[in-house]
Amino acid sequence: MSLPPAPQILDANPKFEELYKRLWERLDPVSGVVDDGKDARIDEELEDATKEWAREALLLQYLKSLSMENGLPTELRQYLDLIIGFSELRQTISPDLNLPEPELSAVVSARPSISKLLSKRINHDYALLVRTLFPDPSTSPRKPDLRDIFSSFIARSSHLEFETTALQLEAIALAERCLDLTSWISTTLIRNTDDIRHGSADRAVKAYQQYLAAVGEGMEKKLRVVHYGTLQDLVSPVVVRALENFLEHTARLNRDLERRKEDAEIAFKGYQAAGPKLEGAVAEYAELLREEEAIKADIRRLDPDALQDL
């Protein structure tokens, strides 16, 4: 995976063109992490935008260039598309969002709380995805960067299909939560617009809502791709063989249980048939004991010392 050429990252937001150039110069080609410590003036240059947003914008372009590379594993490409969708969704509520009308101050004031919630949800999903990729705490890095995730994707792509399917289902669940969150954000913005009572503001927010809908539509398309890949995995020869083996094993267990049931029924019938015979034998033995005691009593009467040696 090579780093994208510098011109590819300049169209993300013209306002940050110079910043992107500087960030590109300070991007570590090995780790993919920007070293903020090399330029103390970055805070002044960013002004109202945050370093986190600018870095995400740069990495988003980087991810897009990676997802378009030839020869990329299909599984890795699907997960890249999902991560790109997460990044795009997160940027829609960025503090740098350029709203065309100053009358949108009410919507602007509502953005921080929305952004906080969105950031919390995305970070939670990201952490869940990391735990899925690194189930062993001893192998999980403290702050896994994109390279760690890519490496894990590539390593896991060689595993059995049912494990891959589990990862894909996890990604689908994350994507569905993002889609739900997109709908919630759109509804919230429209509700805020009702309080503004201004035509231009209303048009601006509706346009913004359409943009969010477009993002959601893109996420749905990516979701369909992942669903298709999951279905392909579910009907793969490996999974089919595993299911056949499981059914065959279950059939063997059932046959063994049937044999045990038959043996138990035969033994129970034998016990039932032997019951009367056993009762008769016990009665005869008891009668013999009574006769023996009667004989001993007669002997004692005739000769008290005769039974001393018995």
PDB file of N, CA and C in Angstrom, residues 217-309:
ATOM      1  N   GLU A 217     -27.282   7.153   1.757  1.00  0.00           N
ATOM      2  CA  GLU A 217     -27.481   6.295   0.588  1.00  0.00           C
ATOM      3  C   GLU A 217     -26.184   5.599   0.195  1.00  0.00           C
ATOM      4  N   GLY A 218     -25.081   6.349   0.264  1.00  0.00           N
ATOM      5  CA  GLY A 218     -23.787   5.738  -0.030  1.00  0.00           C
ATOM      6  C   GLY A 218     -23.453   4.632   0.946  1.00  0.00           C
ATOM      7  N   MET A 219     -23.770   4.862   2.237  1.00  0.00           N
ATOM      8  CA  MET A 219     -23.525   3.830   3.235  1.00  0.00           C
ATOM      9  C   MET A 219     -24.376   2.589   2.953  1.00  0.00           C
ATOM     10  N   GLU A 220     -25.621   2.805   2.506  1.00  0.00           N
ATOM     11  CA  GLU A 220     -26.482   1.668   2.201  1.00  0.00           C
ATOM     12  C   GLU A 220     -25.915   0.841   1.051  1.00  0.00           C
ATOM     13  N   LYS A 221     -25.360   1.533   0.045  1.00  0.00           N
ATOM     14  CA  LYS A 221     -24.755   0.806  -1.076  1.00  0.00           C
ATOM     15  C   LYS A 221     -23.573  -0.027  -0.594  1.00  0.00           C
ATOM     16  N   LYS A 222     -22.739   0.586   0.270  1.00  0.00           N
ATOM     17  CA  LYS A 222     -21.603  -0.164   0.821  1.00  0.00           C
ATOM     18  C   LYS A 222     -22.107  -1.349   1.636  1.00  0.00           C
ATOM     19  N   LEU A 223     -23.231  -1.137   2.343  1.00  0.00           N
ATOM     20  CA  LEU A 223     -23.790  -2.200   3.172  1.00  0.00           C
ATOM     21  C   LEU A 223     -24.256  -3.364   2.309  1.00  0.00           C
ATOM     22  N   ARG A 224     -24.841  -3.054   1.150  1.00  0.00           N
ATOM     23  CA  ARG A 224     -25.281  -4.121   0.251  1.00  0.00           C
ATOM     24  C   ARG A 224     -24.102  -4.941  -0.230  1.00  0.00           C
ATOM     25  N   VAL A 225     -22.990  -4.275  -0.500  1.00  0.00           N
ATOM     26  CA  VAL A 225     -21.792  -4.989  -0.947  1.00  0.00           C
ATOM     27  C   VAL A 225     -21.333  -5.967   0.126  1.00  0.00           C
ATOM     28  N   VAL A 226     -21.318  -5.498   1.390  1.00  0.00           N
ATOM     29  CA  VAL A 226     -20.881  -6.362   2.486  1.00  0.00           C
ATOM     30  C   VAL A 226     -21.866  -7.508   2.683  1.00  0.00           C
ATOM     31  N   HIS A 227     -23.190  -7.211   2.584  1.00  0.00           N
ATOM     32  CA  HIS A 227     -24.184  -8.269   2.710  1.00  0.00           C
ATOM     33  C   HIS A 227     -23.962  -9.334   1.642  1.00  0.00           C
ATOM     34  N   TYR A 228     -23.685  -8.891   0.412  1.00  0.00           N
ATOM     35  CA  TYR A 228     -23.464  -9.838  -0.678  1.00  0.00           C
ATOM     36  C   TYR A 228     -22.252 -10.708  -0.384  1.00  0.00           C
ATOM     37  N   GLY A 229     -21.172 -10.060   0.100  1.00  0.00           N
ATOM     38  CA  GLY A 229     -19.978 -10.828   0.443  1.00  0.00           C
ATOM     39  C   GLY A 229     -20.260 -11.837   1.541  1.00  0.00           C
ATOM     40  N   THR A 230     -21.095 -11.441   2.511  1.00  0.00           N
ATOM     41  CA  THR A 230     -21.434 -12.353   3.602  1.00  0.00           C
ATOM     42  C   THR A 230     -22.215 -13.557   3.087  1.00  0.00           C
ATOM     43  N   LEU A 231     -23.166 -13.303   2.179  1.00  0.00           N
ATOM     44  CA  LEU A 231     -23.936 -14.406   1.622  1.00  0.00           C
ATOM     45  C   LEU A 231     -23.042 -15.347   0.830  1.00  0.00           C
ATOM     46  N   GLN A 232     -22.089 -14.769   0.102  1.00  0.00           N
ATOM     47  CA  GLN A 232     -21.156 -15.610  -0.637  1.00  0.00           C
ATOM     48  C   GLN A 232     -20.374 -16.507   0.312  1.00  0.00           C
ATOM     49  N   ASP A 233     -19.967 -15.943   1.463  1.00  0.00           N
ATOM     50  CA  ASP A 233     -19.221 -16.736   2.440  1.00  0.00           C
ATOM     51  C   ASP A 233     -20.091 -17.842   3.034  1.00  0.00           C
ATOM     52  N   LEU A 234     -21.366 -17.514   3.261  1.00  0.00           N
ATOM     53  CA  LEU A 234     -22.243 -18.486   3.903  1.00  0.00           C
ATOM     54  C   LEU A 234     -22.468 -19.717   3.030  1.00  0.00           C
ATOM     55  N   VAL A 235     -22.381 -19.558   1.704  1.00  0.00           N
ATOM     56  CA  VAL A 235     -22.582 -20.698   0.814  1.00  0.00           C
ATOM     57  C   VAL A 235     -21.251 -21.235   0.302  1.00  0.00           C
ATOM     58  N   SER A 236     -20.169 -20.859   0.915  1.00  0.00           N
ATOM     59  CA  SER A 236     -18.863 -21.328   0.469  1.00  0.00           C
ATOM     60  C   SER A 236     -18.713 -22.818   0.770  1.00  0.00           C
ATOM     61  N   PRO A 237     -17.852 -23.527   0.030  1.00  0.00           N
ATOM     62  CA  PRO A 237     -17.663 -24.975   0.263  1.00  0.00           C
ATOM     63  C   PRO A 237     -17.228 -25.300   1.681  1.00  0.00           C
ATOM     64  N   VAL A 238     -16.405 -24.434   2.274  1.00  0.00           N
ATOM     65  CA  VAL A 238     -15.925 -24.709   3.631  1.00  0.00           C
ATOM     66  C   VAL A 238     -17.086 -24.733   4.617  1.00  0.00           C
ATOM     67  N   VAL A 239     -17.972 -23.731   4.511  1.00  0.00           N
ATOM     68  CA  VAL A 239     -19.107 -23.666   5.434  1.00  0.00           C
ATOM     69  C   VAL A 239     -20.073 -24.815   5.168  1.00  0.00           C
ATOM     70  N   VAL A 240     -20.297 -25.126   3.889  1.00  0.00           N
ATOM     71  CA  VAL A 240     -21.198 -26.236   3.558  1.00  0.00           C
ATOM     72  C   VAL A 240     -20.667 -27.545   4.134  1.00  0.00           C
ATOM     73  N   ARG A 241     -19.356 -27.789   3.993  1.00  0.00           N
ATOM     74  CA  ARG A 241     -18.774 -29.010   4.552  1.00  0.00           C
ATOM     75  C   ARG A 241     -18.909 -29.037   6.072  1.00  0.00           C
ATOM     76  N   ALA A 242     -18.696 -27.872   6.694  1.00  0.00           N
ATOM     77  CA  ALA A 242     -18.826 -27.818   8.151  1.00  0.00           C
ATOM     78  C   ALA A 242     -20.251 -28.157   8.582  1.00  0.00           C
ATOM     79  N   LEU A 243     -21.242 -27.635   7.856  1.00  0.00           N
ATOM     80  CA  LEU A 243     -22.636 -27.934   8.189  1.00  0.00           C
ATOM     81  C   LEU A 243     -22.942 -29.414   7.955  1.00  0.00           C
ATOM     82  N   GLU A 244     -22.432 -29.971   6.850  1.00  0.00           N
ATOM     83  CA  GLU A 244     -22.664 -31.389   6.580  1.00  0.00           C
ATOM     84  C   GLU A 244     -22.051 -32.263   7.674  1.00  0.00           C
ATOM     85  N   ASN A 245     -20.827 -31.918   8.085  1.00  0.00           N
ATOM     86  CA  ASN A 245     -20.181 -32.682   9.163  1.00  0.00           C
ATOM     87  C   ASN A 245     -20.976 -32.596  10.457  1.00  0.00           C
ATOM     88  N   PHE A 246     -21.492 -31.395  10.740  1.00  0.00           N
ATOM     89  CA  PHE A 246     -22.284 -31.216  11.959  1.00  0.00           C
ATOM     90  C   PHE A 246     -23.560 -32.051  11.903  1.00  0.00           C
ATOM     91  N   LEU A 247     -24.242 -32.038  10.751  1.00  0.00           N
ATOM     92  CA  LEU A 247     -25.470 -32.817  10.620  1.00  0.00           C
ATOM     93  C   LEU A 247     -25.178 -34.316  10.711  1.00  0.00           C
ATOM     94  N   GLU A 248     -24.070 -34.752  10.102  1.00  0.00           N
ATOM     95  CA  GLU A 248     -23.710 -36.167  10.180  1.00  0.00           C
ATOM     96  C   GLU A 248     -23.396 -36.577  11.619  1.00  0.00           C
ATOM     97  N   HIS A 249     -22.671 -35.708  12.330  1.00  0.00           N
ATOM     98  CA  HIS A 249     -22.367 -35.993  13.736  1.00  0.00           C
ATOM     99  C   HIS A 249     -23.647 -36.054  14.563  1.00  0.00           C
ATOM    100  N   THR A 250     -24.565 -35.135  14.299  1.00  0.00           N
ATOM    101  CA  THR A 250     -25.841 -35.139  15.017  1.00  0.00           C
ATOM    102  C   THR A 250     -26.632 -36.406  14.723  1.00  0.00           C
ATOM    103  N   ALA A 251     -26.598 -36.847  13.452  1.00  0.00           N
ATOM    104  CA  ALA A 251     -27.311 -38.079  13.094  1.00  0.00           C
ATOM    105  C   ALA A 251     -26.717 -39.281  13.826  1.00  0.00           C
ATOM    106  N   ARG A 252     -25.380 -39.334  13.941  1.00  0.00           N
ATOM    107  CA  ARG A 252     -24.750 -40.433  14.676  1.00  0.00           C
ATOM    108  C   ARG A 252     -25.176 -40.428  16.141  1.00  0.00           C
ATOM    109  N   LEU A 253     -25.215 -39.232  16.737  1.00  0.00           N
ATOM    110  CA  LEU A 253     -25.656 -39.139  18.128  1.00  0.00           C
ATOM    111  C   LEU A 253     -27.096 -39.616  18.281  1.00  0.00           C
ATOM    112  N   ASN A 254     -27.945 -39.242  17.335  1.00  0.00           N
ATOM    113  CA  ASN A 254     -29.344 -39.667  17.409  1.00  0.00           C
ATOM    114  C   ASN A 254     -29.465 -41.183  17.300  1.00  0.00           C
ATOM    115  N   ARG A 255     -28.681 -41.779  16.376  1.00  0.00           N
ATOM    116  CA  ARG A 255     -28.728 -43.240  16.240  1.00  0.00           C
ATOM    117  C   ARG A 255     -28.247 -43.924  17.520  1.00  0.00           C
ATOM    118  N   ASP A 256     -27.200 -43.383  18.132  1.00  0.00           N
ATOM    119  CA  ASP A 256     -26.692 -43.956  19.380  1.00  0.00           C
ATOM    120  C   ASP A 256     -27.732 -43.849  20.487  1.00  0.00           C
ATOM    121  N   LEU A 257     -28.411 -42.706  20.545  1.00  0.00           N
ATOM    122  CA  LEU A 257     -29.460 -42.533  21.554  1.00  0.00           C
ATOM    123  C   LEU A 257     -30.612 -43.503  21.325  1.00  0.00           C
ATOM    124  N   GLU A 258     -30.951 -43.745  20.055  1.00  0.00           N
ATOM    125  CA  GLU A 258     -32.028 -44.693  19.758  1.00  0.00           C
ATOM    126  C   GLU A 258     -31.649 -46.098  20.223  1.00  0.00           C
ATOM    127  N   ARG A 259     -30.365 -46.484  19.972  1.00  0.00           N
ATOM    128  CA  ARG A 259     -29.928 -47.806  20.418  1.00  0.00           C
ATOM    129  C   ARG A 259     -29.989 -47.921  21.942  1.00  0.00           C
ATOM    130  N   ARG A 260     -29.540 -46.866  22.626  1.00  0.00           N
ATOM    131  CA  ARG A 260     -29.592 -46.893  24.087  1.00  0.00           C
ATOM    132  C   ARG A 260     -31.034 -46.976  24.586  1.00  0.00           C
ATOM    133  N   LYS A 261     -31.910 -46.295  23.901  1.00  0.00           N
ATOM    134  CA  LYS A 261     -33.321 -46.337  24.287  1.00  0.00           C
ATOM    135  C   LYS A 261     -33.873 -47.752  24.126  1.00  0.00           C
ATOM    136  N   GLU A 262     -33.533 -48.401  22.991  1.00  0.00           N
ATOM    137  CA  GLU A 262     -33.999 -49.767  22.772  1.00  0.00           C
ATOM    138  C   GLU A 262     -33.448 -50.712  23.836  1.00  0.00           C
ATOM    139  N   ASP A 263     -32.149 -50.583  24.153  1.00  0.00           N
ATOM    140  CA  ASP A 263     -31.549 -51.435  25.193  1.00  0.00           C
ATOM    141  C   ASP A 263     -32.236 -51.221  26.538  1.00  0.00           C
ATOM    142  N   ALA A 264     -32.526 -49.959  26.849  1.00  0.00           N
ATOM    143  CA  ALA A 264     -33.187 -49.665  28.126  1.00  0.00           C
ATOM    144  C   ALA A 264     -34.590 -50.262  28.167  1.00  0.00           C
ATOM    145  N   GLU A 265     -35.311 -50.201  27.033  1.00  0.00           N
ATOM    146  CA  GLU A 265     -36.660 -50.764  26.996  1.00  0.00           C
ATOM    147  C   GLU A 265     -36.618 -52.282  27.167  1.00  0.00           C
ATOM    148  N   ILE A 266     -35.632 -52.934  26.513  1.00  0.00           N
ATOM    149  CA  ILE A 266     -35.507 -54.391  26.656  1.00  0.00           C
ATOM    150  C   ILE A 266     -35.201 -54.767  28.108  1.00  0.00           C
ATOM    151  N   ALA A 267     -34.258 -54.013  28.722  1.00  0.00           N
ATOM    152  CA  ALA A 267     -33.903 -54.300  30.115  1.00  0.00           C
ATOM    153  C   ALA A 267     -35.096 -54.096  31.042  1.00  0.00           C
ATOM    154  N   PHE A 268     -35.889 -53.058  30.778  1.00  0.00           N
ATOM    155  CA  PHE A 268     -37.046 -52.787  31.627  1.00  0.00           C
ATOM    156  C   PHE A 268     -38.100 -53.884  31.479  1.00  0.00           C
ATOM    157  N   LYS A 269     -38.303 -54.346  30.234  1.00  0.00           N
ATOM    158  CA  LYS A 269     -39.261 -55.433  30.026  1.00  0.00           C
ATOM    159  C   LYS A 269     -38.785 -56.705  30.727  1.00  0.00           C
ATOM    160  N   GLY A 270     -37.462 -56.967  30.656  1.00  0.00           N
ATOM    161  CA  GLY A 270     -36.926 -58.131  31.363  1.00  0.00           C
ATOM    162  C   GLY A 270     -37.136 -58.023  32.858  1.00  0.00           C
ATOM    163  N   TYR A 271     -36.946 -56.816  33.383  1.00  0.00           N
ATOM    164  CA  TYR A 271     -37.162 -56.604  34.823  1.00  0.00           C
ATOM    165  C   TYR A 271     -38.621 -56.835  35.188  1.00  0.00           C
ATOM    166  N   GLN A 272     -39.523 -56.308  34.318  1.00  0.00           N
ATOM    167  CA  GLN A 272     -40.940 -56.512  34.594  1.00  0.00           C
ATOM    168  C   GLN A 272     -41.306 -57.998  34.555  1.00  0.00           C
ATOM    169  N   ALA A 273     -40.734 -58.737  33.594  1.00  0.00           N
ATOM    170  CA  ALA A 273     -41.047 -60.169  33.485  1.00  0.00           C
ATOM    171  C   ALA A 273     -40.468 -60.961  34.649  1.00  0.00           C
ATOM    172  N   ALA A 274     -39.290 -60.539  35.135  1.00  0.00           N
ATOM    173  CA  ALA A 274     -38.649 -61.272  36.235  1.00  0.00           C
ATOM    174  C   ALA A 274     -39.259 -60.941  37.584  1.00  0.00           C
ATOM    175  N   GLY A 275     -40.035 -59.888  37.671  1.00  0.00           N
ATOM    176  CA  GLY A 275     -40.602 -59.475  38.945  1.00  0.00           C
ATOM    177  C   GLY A 275     -41.402 -60.561  39.646  1.00  0.00           C
ATOM    178  N   PRO A 276     -42.420 -61.141  38.994  1.00  0.00           N
ATOM    179  CA  PRO A 276     -43.211 -62.193  39.667  1.00  0.00           C
ATOM    180  C   PRO A 276     -42.369 -63.389  40.092  1.00  0.00           C
ATOM    181  N   LYS A 277     -41.404 -63.788  39.227  1.00  0.00           N
ATOM    182  CA  LYS A 277     -40.553 -64.925  39.582  1.00  0.00           C
ATOM    183  C   LYS A 277     -39.730 -64.615  40.832  1.00  0.00           C
ATOM    184  N   LEU A 278     -39.204 -63.389  40.905  1.00  0.00           N
ATOM    185  CA  LEU A 278     -38.419 -63.006  42.078  1.00  0.00           C
ATOM    186  C   LEU A 278     -39.283 -63.004  43.335  1.00  0.00           C
ATOM    187  N   GLU A 279     -40.506 -62.516  43.201  1.00  0.00           N
ATOM    188  CA  GLU A 279     -41.405 -62.493  44.353  1.00  0.00           C
ATOM    189  C   GLU A 279     -41.696 -63.917  44.848  1.00  0.00           C
ATOM    190  N   GLY A 280     -41.897 -64.850  43.896  1.00  0.00           N
ATOM    191  CA  GLY A 280     -42.144 -66.237  44.290  1.00  0.00           C
ATOM    192  C   GLY A 280     -40.946 -66.859  44.985  1.00  0.00           C
ATOM    193  N   ALA A 281     -39.730 -66.549  44.450  1.00  0.00           N
ATOM    194  CA  ALA A 281     -38.515 -67.102  45.057  1.00  0.00           C
ATOM    195  C   ALA A 281     -38.322 -66.563  46.462  1.00  0.00           C
ATOM    196  N   VAL A 282     -38.597 -65.286  46.651  1.00  0.00           N
ATOM    197  CA  VAL A 282     -38.460 -64.682  47.983  1.00  0.00           C
ATOM    198  C   VAL A 282     -39.452 -65.315  48.958  1.00  0.00           C
ATOM    199  N   ALA A 283     -40.678 -65.549  48.499  1.00  0.00           N
ATOM    200  CA  ALA A 283     -41.691 -66.163  49.372  1.00  0.00           C
ATOM    201  C   ALA A 283     -41.278 -67.585  49.768  1.00  0.00           C
ATOM    202  N   GLU A 284     -40.740 -68.351  48.772  1.00  0.00           N
ATOM    203  CA  GLU A 284     -40.291 -69.709  49.079  1.00  0.00           C
ATOM    204  C   GLU A 284     -39.142 -69.701  50.083  1.00  0.00           C
ATOM    205  N   TYR A 285     -38.202 -68.741  49.900  1.00  0.00           N
ATOM    206  CA  TYR A 285     -37.059 -68.653  50.813  1.00  0.00           C
ATOM    207  C   TYR A 285     -37.528 -68.296  52.222  1.00  0.00           C
ATOM    208  N   ALA A 286     -38.480 -67.386  52.322  1.00  0.00           N
ATOM    209  CA  ALA A 286     -39.015 -67.014  53.637  1.00  0.00           C
ATOM    210  C   ALA A 286     -39.695 -68.224  54.307  1.00  0.00           C
ATOM    211  N   GLU A 287     -40.418 -69.017  53.503  1.00  0.00           N
ATOM    212  CA  GLU A 287     -41.079 -70.212  54.046  1.00  0.00           C
ATOM    213  C   GLU A 287     -40.056 -71.226  54.558  1.00  0.00           C
ATOM    214  N   LEU A 288     -38.937 -71.372  53.806  1.00  0.00           N
ATOM    215  CA  LEU A 288     -37.871 -72.279  54.241  1.00  0.00           C
ATOM    216  C   LEU A 288     -37.269 -71.822  55.561  1.00  0.00           C
ATOM    217  N   LEU A 289     -37.078 -70.494  55.703  1.00  0.00           N
ATOM    218  CA  LEU A 289     -36.535 -69.966  56.955  1.00  0.00           C
ATOM    219  C   LEU A 289     -37.473 -70.263  58.120  1.00  0.00           C
ATOM    220  N   ARG A 290     -38.768 -70.127  57.890  1.00  0.00           N
ATOM    221  CA  ARG A 290     -39.737 -70.394  58.953  1.00  0.00           C
ATOM    222  C   ARG A 290     -39.719 -71.883  59.330  1.00  0.00           C
ATOM    223  N   GLU A 291     -39.627 -72.750  58.317  1.00  0.00           N
ATOM    224  CA  GLU A 291     -39.577 -74.181  58.603  1.00  0.00           C
ATOM    225  C   GLU A 291     -38.314 -74.545  59.376  1.00  0.00           C
ATOM    226  N   GLU A 292     -37.174 -73.886  58.990  1.00  0.00           N
ATOM    227  CA  GLU A 292     -35.907 -74.140  59.688  1.00  0.00           C
ATOM    228  C   GLU A 292     -36.012 -73.744  61.154  1.00  0.00           C
ATOM    229  N   GLU A 293     -36.608 -72.594  61.428  1.00  0.00           N
ATOM    230  CA  GLU A 293     -36.766 -72.141  62.806  1.00  0.00           C
ATOM    231  C   GLU A 293     -37.682 -73.091  63.591  1.00  0.00           C
ATOM    232  N   ALA A 294     -38.705 -73.616  62.940  1.00  0.00           N
ATOM    233  CA  ALA A 294     -39.625 -74.548  63.621  1.00  0.00           C
ATOM    234  C   ALA A 294     -38.912 -75.852  63.979  1.00  0.00           C
ATOM    235  N   ILE A 295     -38.073 -76.329  63.038  1.00  0.00           N
ATOM    236  CA  ILE A 295     -37.317 -77.560  63.308  1.00  0.00           C
ATOM    237  C   ILE A 295     -36.354 -77.349  64.470  1.00  0.00           C
ATOM    238  N   LYS A 296     -35.648 -76.201  64.477  1.00  0.00           N
ATOM    239  CA  LYS A 296     -34.719 -75.902  65.570  1.00  0.00           C
ATOM    240  C   LYS A 296     -35.455 -75.839  66.912  1.00  0.00           C
ATOM    241  N   ALA A 297     -36.641 -75.296  66.901  1.00  0.00           N
ATOM    242  CA  ALA A 297     -37.416 -75.208  68.150  1.00  0.00           C
ATOM    243  C   ALA A 297     -37.773 -76.605  68.664  1.00  0.00           C
ATOM    244  N   ASP A 298     -38.157 -77.507  67.738  1.00  0.00           N
ATOM    245  CA  ASP A 298     -38.478 -78.877  68.148  1.00  0.00           C
ATOM    246  C   ASP A 298     -37.252 -79.579  68.715  1.00  0.00           C
ATOM    247  N   ILE A 299     -36.084 -79.368  68.093  1.00  0.00           N
ATOM    248  CA  ILE A 299     -34.857 -80.008  68.574  1.00  0.00           C
ATOM    249  C   ILE A 299     -34.518 -79.516  69.970  1.00  0.00           C
ATOM    250  N   ARG A 300     -34.676 -78.222  70.240  1.00  0.00           N
ATOM    251  CA  ARG A 300     -34.357 -77.675  71.569  1.00  0.00           C
ATOM    252  C   ARG A 300     -35.255 -78.306  72.643  1.00  0.00           C
ATOM    253  N   ARG A 301     -36.485 -78.558  72.293  1.00  0.00           N
ATOM    254  CA  ARG A 301     -37.382 -79.158  73.276  1.00  0.00           C
ATOM    255  C   ARG A 301     -36.938 -80.587  73.608  1.00  0.00           C
ATOM    256  N   LEU A 302     -36.512 -81.302  72.569  1.00  0.00           N
ATOM    257  CA  LEU A 302     -36.113 -82.693  72.785  1.00  0.00           C
ATOM    258  C   LEU A 302     -34.734 -82.800  73.421  1.00  0.00           C
ATOM    259  N   ASP A 303     -33.775 -81.976  72.970  1.00  0.00           N
ATOM    260  CA  ASP A 303     -32.395 -82.057  73.484  1.00  0.00           C
ATOM    261  C   ASP A 303     -31.811 -80.644  73.503  1.00  0.00           C
ATOM    262  N   PRO A 304     -31.866 -79.959  74.665  1.00  0.00           N
ATOM    263  CA  PRO A 304     -31.397 -78.565  74.724  1.00  0.00           C
ATOM    264  C   PRO A 304     -29.935 -78.399  74.333  1.00  0.00           C
ATOM    265  N   ASP A 305     -29.099 -79.400  74.520  1.00  0.00           N
ATOM    266  CA  ASP A 305     -27.669 -79.240  74.209  1.00  0.00           C
ATOM    267  C   ASP A 305     -27.331 -79.628  72.774  1.00  0.00           C
ATOM    268  N   ALA A 306     -28.289 -80.095  72.000  1.00  0.00           N
ATOM    269  CA  ALA A 306     -27.977 -80.609  70.657  1.00  0.00           C
ATOM    270  C   ALA A 306     -27.565 -79.512  69.679  1.00  0.00           C
ATOM    271  N   LEU A 307     -27.983 -78.245  69.864  1.00  0.00           N
ATOM    272  CA  LEU A 307     -27.714 -77.157  68.904  1.00  0.00           C
ATOM    273  C   LEU A 307     -26.573 -76.258  69.333  1.00  0.00           C
ATOM    274  N   GLN A 308     -25.815 -76.650  70.359  1.00  0.00           N
ATOM    275  CA  GLN A 308     -24.742 -75.754  70.825  1.00  0.00           C
ATOM    276  C   GLN A 308     -23.640 -75.594  69.780  1.00  0.00           C
ATOM    277  N   ASP A 309     -23.353 -76.658  69.010  1.00  0.00           N
ATOM    278  CA  ASP A 309     -22.266 -76.573  68.020  1.00  0.00           C
ATOM    279  C   ASP A 309     -22.721 -75.976  66.692  1.00  0.00           C
TER     280      ASP A 309
END
